[in-house]
């Protein structure tokens, strides 16, 4: 990864790093939508997506498409967390497997 998120100790610096990463991801998503819009041609056309049209109204609720996006972003986030702190990811996955819902840090 070009920008290492965990190198900052102060909260403000860490937040700035996350904003930089979010900005880069938004720019990449915009470029994909502009230059290759066919990559997201499936969005809203999956089984379970609601698209109701009438004469004066249109209702569009992409339930299944948003679940797919949520899963993709979750996998990406887990990979990012695992890269920064492999021990924390291993504990999270072990607790998930055992069905234990414990927070990883005590306050």
mmCIF file with all atom_site columns, C-alpha atoms in Angstrom, residues 2-89:
data_model
loop_
_atom_site.group_PDB
_atom_site.id
_atom_site.type_symbol
_atom_site.label_atom_id
_atom_site.label_alt_id
_atom_site.label_comp_id
_atom_site.label_asym_id
_atom_site.label_entity_id
_atom_site.label_seq_id
_atom_site.pdbx_PDB_ins_code
_atom_site.Cartn_x
_atom_site.Cartn_y
_atom_site.Cartn_z
_atom_site.occupancy
_atom_site.B_iso_or_equiv
_atom_site.pdbx_formal_charge
_atom_site.auth_seq_id
_atom_site.auth_comp_id
_atom_site.auth_asym_id
_atom_site.auth_atom_id
_atom_site.pdbx_PDB_model_num
ATOM 1  C CA . UNK A 1 2  ? 1.321   3.442   -0.865  1.00 0.00 ? 2  UNK A CA 1
ATOM 2  C CA . UNK A 1 3  ? 0.184   5.151   2.321   1.00 0.00 ? 3  UNK A CA 1
ATOM 3  C CA . UNK A 1 4  ? 0.705   3.287   5.573   1.00 0.00 ? 4  UNK A CA 1
ATOM 4  C CA . UNK A 1 5  ? -2.252  4.118   7.803   1.00 0.00 ? 5  UNK A CA 1
ATOM 5  C CA . UNK A 1 6  ? -0.775  2.933   11.095  1.00 0.00 ? 6  UNK A CA 1
ATOM 6  C CA . UNK A 1 7  ? 2.342   5.125   11.070  1.00 0.00 ? 7  UNK A CA 1
ATOM 7  C CA . UNK A 1 8  ? 0.654   8.025   12.884  1.00 0.00 ? 8  UNK A CA 1
ATOM 8  C CA . UNK A 1 9  ? 0.287   8.027   16.638  1.00 0.00 ? 9  UNK A CA 1
ATOM 9  C CA . UNK A 1 10 ? -1.811  11.142  17.066  1.00 0.00 ? 10 UNK A CA 1
ATOM 10 C CA . UNK A 1 11 ? -5.525  10.902  16.396  1.00 0.00 ? 11 UNK A CA 1
ATOM 11 C CA . UNK A 1 12 ? -5.595  13.991  14.142  1.00 0.00 ? 12 UNK A CA 1
ATOM 12 C CA . UNK A 1 13 ? -2.804  12.634  11.934  1.00 0.00 ? 13 UNK A CA 1
ATOM 13 C CA . UNK A 1 14 ? -4.548  9.262   11.684  1.00 0.00 ? 14 UNK A CA 1
ATOM 14 C CA . UNK A 1 15 ? -7.789  10.951  10.663  1.00 0.00 ? 15 UNK A CA 1
ATOM 15 C CA . UNK A 1 16 ? -5.909  12.899  7.990   1.00 0.00 ? 16 UNK A CA 1
ATOM 16 C CA . UNK A 1 17 ? -4.443  9.664   6.629   1.00 0.00 ? 17 UNK A CA 1
ATOM 17 C CA . UNK A 1 18 ? -7.909  8.101   6.417   1.00 0.00 ? 18 UNK A CA 1
ATOM 18 C CA . UNK A 1 19 ? -9.237  11.159  4.571   1.00 0.00 ? 19 UNK A CA 1
ATOM 19 C CA . UNK A 1 20 ? -6.386  10.879  2.069   1.00 0.00 ? 20 UNK A CA 1
ATOM 20 C CA . UNK A 1 21 ? -7.136  7.191   1.480   1.00 0.00 ? 21 UNK A CA 1
ATOM 21 C CA . UNK A 1 22 ? -10.882 7.910   1.142   1.00 0.00 ? 22 UNK A CA 1
ATOM 22 C CA . UNK A 1 23 ? -10.133 10.682  -1.367  1.00 0.00 ? 23 UNK A CA 1
ATOM 23 C CA . UNK A 1 24 ? -7.920  8.407   -3.439  1.00 0.00 ? 24 UNK A CA 1
ATOM 24 C CA . UNK A 1 25 ? -10.620 5.720   -3.451  1.00 0.00 ? 25 UNK A CA 1
ATOM 25 C CA . UNK A 1 26 ? -13.267 8.252   -4.520  1.00 0.00 ? 26 UNK A CA 1
ATOM 26 C CA . UNK A 1 27 ? -11.056 9.476   -7.358  1.00 0.00 ? 27 UNK A CA 1
ATOM 27 C CA . UNK A 1 28 ? -10.487 5.897   -8.523  1.00 0.00 ? 28 UNK A CA 1
ATOM 28 C CA . UNK A 1 29 ? -14.215 5.116   -8.332  1.00 0.00 ? 29 UNK A CA 1
ATOM 29 C CA . UNK A 1 30 ? -15.002 8.274   -10.309 1.00 0.00 ? 30 UNK A CA 1
ATOM 30 C CA . UNK A 1 31 ? -12.446 7.371   -12.975 1.00 0.00 ? 31 UNK A CA 1
ATOM 31 C CA . UNK A 1 32 ? -13.904 3.872   -13.309 1.00 0.00 ? 32 UNK A CA 1
ATOM 32 C CA . UNK A 1 33 ? -17.445 5.249   -13.608 1.00 0.00 ? 33 UNK A CA 1
ATOM 33 C CA . UNK A 1 34 ? -16.335 7.811   -16.186 1.00 0.00 ? 34 UNK A CA 1
ATOM 34 C CA . UNK A 1 35 ? -14.089 5.688   -18.409 1.00 0.00 ? 35 UNK A CA 1
ATOM 35 C CA . UNK A 1 36 ? -15.518 2.166   -17.960 1.00 0.00 ? 36 UNK A CA 1
ATOM 36 C CA . UNK A 1 37 ? -19.176 2.497   -16.921 1.00 0.00 ? 37 UNK A CA 1
ATOM 37 C CA . UNK A 1 38 ? -19.967 -1.033  -18.119 1.00 0.00 ? 38 UNK A CA 1
ATOM 38 C CA . UNK A 1 39 ? -18.145 -2.470  -15.060 1.00 0.00 ? 39 UNK A CA 1
ATOM 39 C CA . UNK A 1 40 ? -21.094 -1.456  -12.889 1.00 0.00 ? 40 UNK A CA 1
ATOM 40 C CA . UNK A 1 41 ? -23.802 -2.319  -15.412 1.00 0.00 ? 41 UNK A CA 1
ATOM 41 C CA . UNK A 1 42 ? -25.076 -5.059  -13.088 1.00 0.00 ? 42 UNK A CA 1
ATOM 42 C CA . UNK A 1 43 ? -25.861 -2.589  -10.293 1.00 0.00 ? 43 UNK A CA 1
ATOM 43 C CA . UNK A 1 44 ? -29.604 -2.491  -9.679  1.00 0.00 ? 44 UNK A CA 1
ATOM 44 C CA . UNK A 1 45 ? -30.335 -5.464  -11.936 1.00 0.00 ? 45 UNK A CA 1
ATOM 45 C CA . UNK A 1 46 ? -29.719 -8.288  -9.465  1.00 0.00 ? 46 UNK A CA 1
ATOM 46 C CA . UNK A 1 47 ? -32.535 -10.488 -8.123  1.00 0.00 ? 47 UNK A CA 1
ATOM 47 C CA . UNK A 1 48 ? -33.902 -8.789  -5.024  1.00 0.00 ? 48 UNK A CA 1
ATOM 48 C CA . UNK A 1 49 ? -33.419 -5.218  -6.289  1.00 0.00 ? 49 UNK A CA 1
ATOM 49 C CA . UNK A 1 50 ? -36.696 -3.325  -6.352  1.00 0.00 ? 50 UNK A CA 1
ATOM 50 C CA . UNK A 1 51 ? -37.444 -1.129  -9.359  1.00 0.00 ? 51 UNK A CA 1
ATOM 51 C CA . UNK A 1 52 ? -41.063 0.052   -9.650  1.00 0.00 ? 52 UNK A CA 1
ATOM 52 C CA . UNK A 1 53 ? -42.115 2.460   -12.382 1.00 0.00 ? 53 UNK A CA 1
ATOM 53 C CA . UNK A 1 54 ? -45.484 4.080   -12.863 1.00 0.00 ? 54 UNK A CA 1
ATOM 54 C CA . UNK A 1 55 ? -46.684 6.959   -14.999 1.00 0.00 ? 55 UNK A CA 1
ATOM 55 C CA . UNK A 1 56 ? -45.573 9.692   -12.585 1.00 0.00 ? 56 UNK A CA 1
ATOM 56 C CA . UNK A 1 57 ? -43.268 7.928   -10.143 1.00 0.00 ? 57 UNK A CA 1
ATOM 57 C CA . UNK A 1 58 ? -40.221 5.713   -10.006 1.00 0.00 ? 58 UNK A CA 1
ATOM 58 C CA . UNK A 1 59 ? -39.040 3.802   -6.935  1.00 0.00 ? 59 UNK A CA 1
ATOM 59 C CA . UNK A 1 60 ? -35.593 2.209   -6.988  1.00 0.00 ? 60 UNK A CA 1
ATOM 60 C CA . UNK A 1 61 ? -34.315 0.236   -3.976  1.00 0.00 ? 61 UNK A CA 1
ATOM 61 C CA . UNK A 1 62 ? -31.134 -1.758  -4.798  1.00 0.00 ? 62 UNK A CA 1
ATOM 62 C CA . UNK A 1 63 ? -31.219 -4.090  -1.779  1.00 0.00 ? 63 UNK A CA 1
ATOM 63 C CA . UNK A 1 64 ? -29.185 -6.986  -3.199  1.00 0.00 ? 64 UNK A CA 1
ATOM 64 C CA . UNK A 1 65 ? -26.693 -4.711  -4.947  1.00 0.00 ? 65 UNK A CA 1
ATOM 65 C CA . UNK A 1 66 ? -26.018 -2.860  -1.700  1.00 0.00 ? 66 UNK A CA 1
ATOM 66 C CA . UNK A 1 67 ? -25.507 -6.156  0.152   1.00 0.00 ? 67 UNK A CA 1
ATOM 67 C CA . UNK A 1 68 ? -22.909 -7.137  -2.479  1.00 0.00 ? 68 UNK A CA 1
ATOM 68 C CA . UNK A 1 69 ? -21.149 -3.757  -2.093  1.00 0.00 ? 69 UNK A CA 1
ATOM 69 C CA . UNK A 1 70 ? -21.244 -4.110  1.691   1.00 0.00 ? 70 UNK A CA 1
ATOM 70 C CA . UNK A 1 71 ? -19.613 -7.531  1.518   1.00 0.00 ? 71 UNK A CA 1
ATOM 71 C CA . UNK A 1 72 ? -16.904 -6.277  -0.848  1.00 0.00 ? 72 UNK A CA 1
ATOM 72 C CA . UNK A 1 73 ? -16.125 -3.278  1.374   1.00 0.00 ? 73 UNK A CA 1
ATOM 73 C CA . UNK A 1 74 ? -16.100 -5.505  4.477   1.00 0.00 ? 74 UNK A CA 1
ATOM 74 C CA . UNK A 1 75 ? -13.583 -7.886  2.902   1.00 0.00 ? 75 UNK A CA 1
ATOM 75 C CA . UNK A 1 76 ? -11.457 -4.888  1.861   1.00 0.00 ? 76 UNK A CA 1
ATOM 76 C CA . UNK A 1 77 ? -11.596 -3.432  5.387   1.00 0.00 ? 77 UNK A CA 1
ATOM 77 C CA . UNK A 1 78 ? -10.691 -6.765  6.997   1.00 0.00 ? 78 UNK A CA 1
ATOM 78 C CA . UNK A 1 79 ? -7.729  -7.090  4.637   1.00 0.00 ? 79 UNK A CA 1
ATOM 79 C CA . UNK A 1 80 ? -6.641  -3.548  5.519   1.00 0.00 ? 80 UNK A CA 1
ATOM 80 C CA . UNK A 1 81 ? -6.956  -4.189  9.269   1.00 0.00 ? 81 UNK A CA 1
ATOM 81 C CA . UNK A 1 82 ? -5.131  -7.487  8.900   1.00 0.00 ? 82 UNK A CA 1
ATOM 82 C CA . UNK A 1 83 ? -2.262  -5.755  7.116   1.00 0.00 ? 83 UNK A CA 1
ATOM 83 C CA . UNK A 1 84 ? -1.917  -3.182  9.899   1.00 0.00 ? 84 UNK A CA 1
ATOM 84 C CA . UNK A 1 85 ? -2.424  -5.498  12.880  1.00 0.00 ? 85 UNK A CA 1
ATOM 85 C CA . UNK A 1 86 ? -2.443  -9.232  12.052  1.00 0.00 ? 86 UNK A CA 1
ATOM 86 C CA . UNK A 1 87 ? -2.955  -10.270 15.688  1.00 0.00 ? 87 UNK A CA 1
ATOM 87 C CA . UNK A 1 88 ? -6.148  -8.249  16.023  1.00 0.00 ? 88 UNK A CA 1
ATOM 88 C CA . UNK A 1 89 ? -7.568  -9.774  12.839  1.00 0.00 ? 89 UNK A CA 1
#
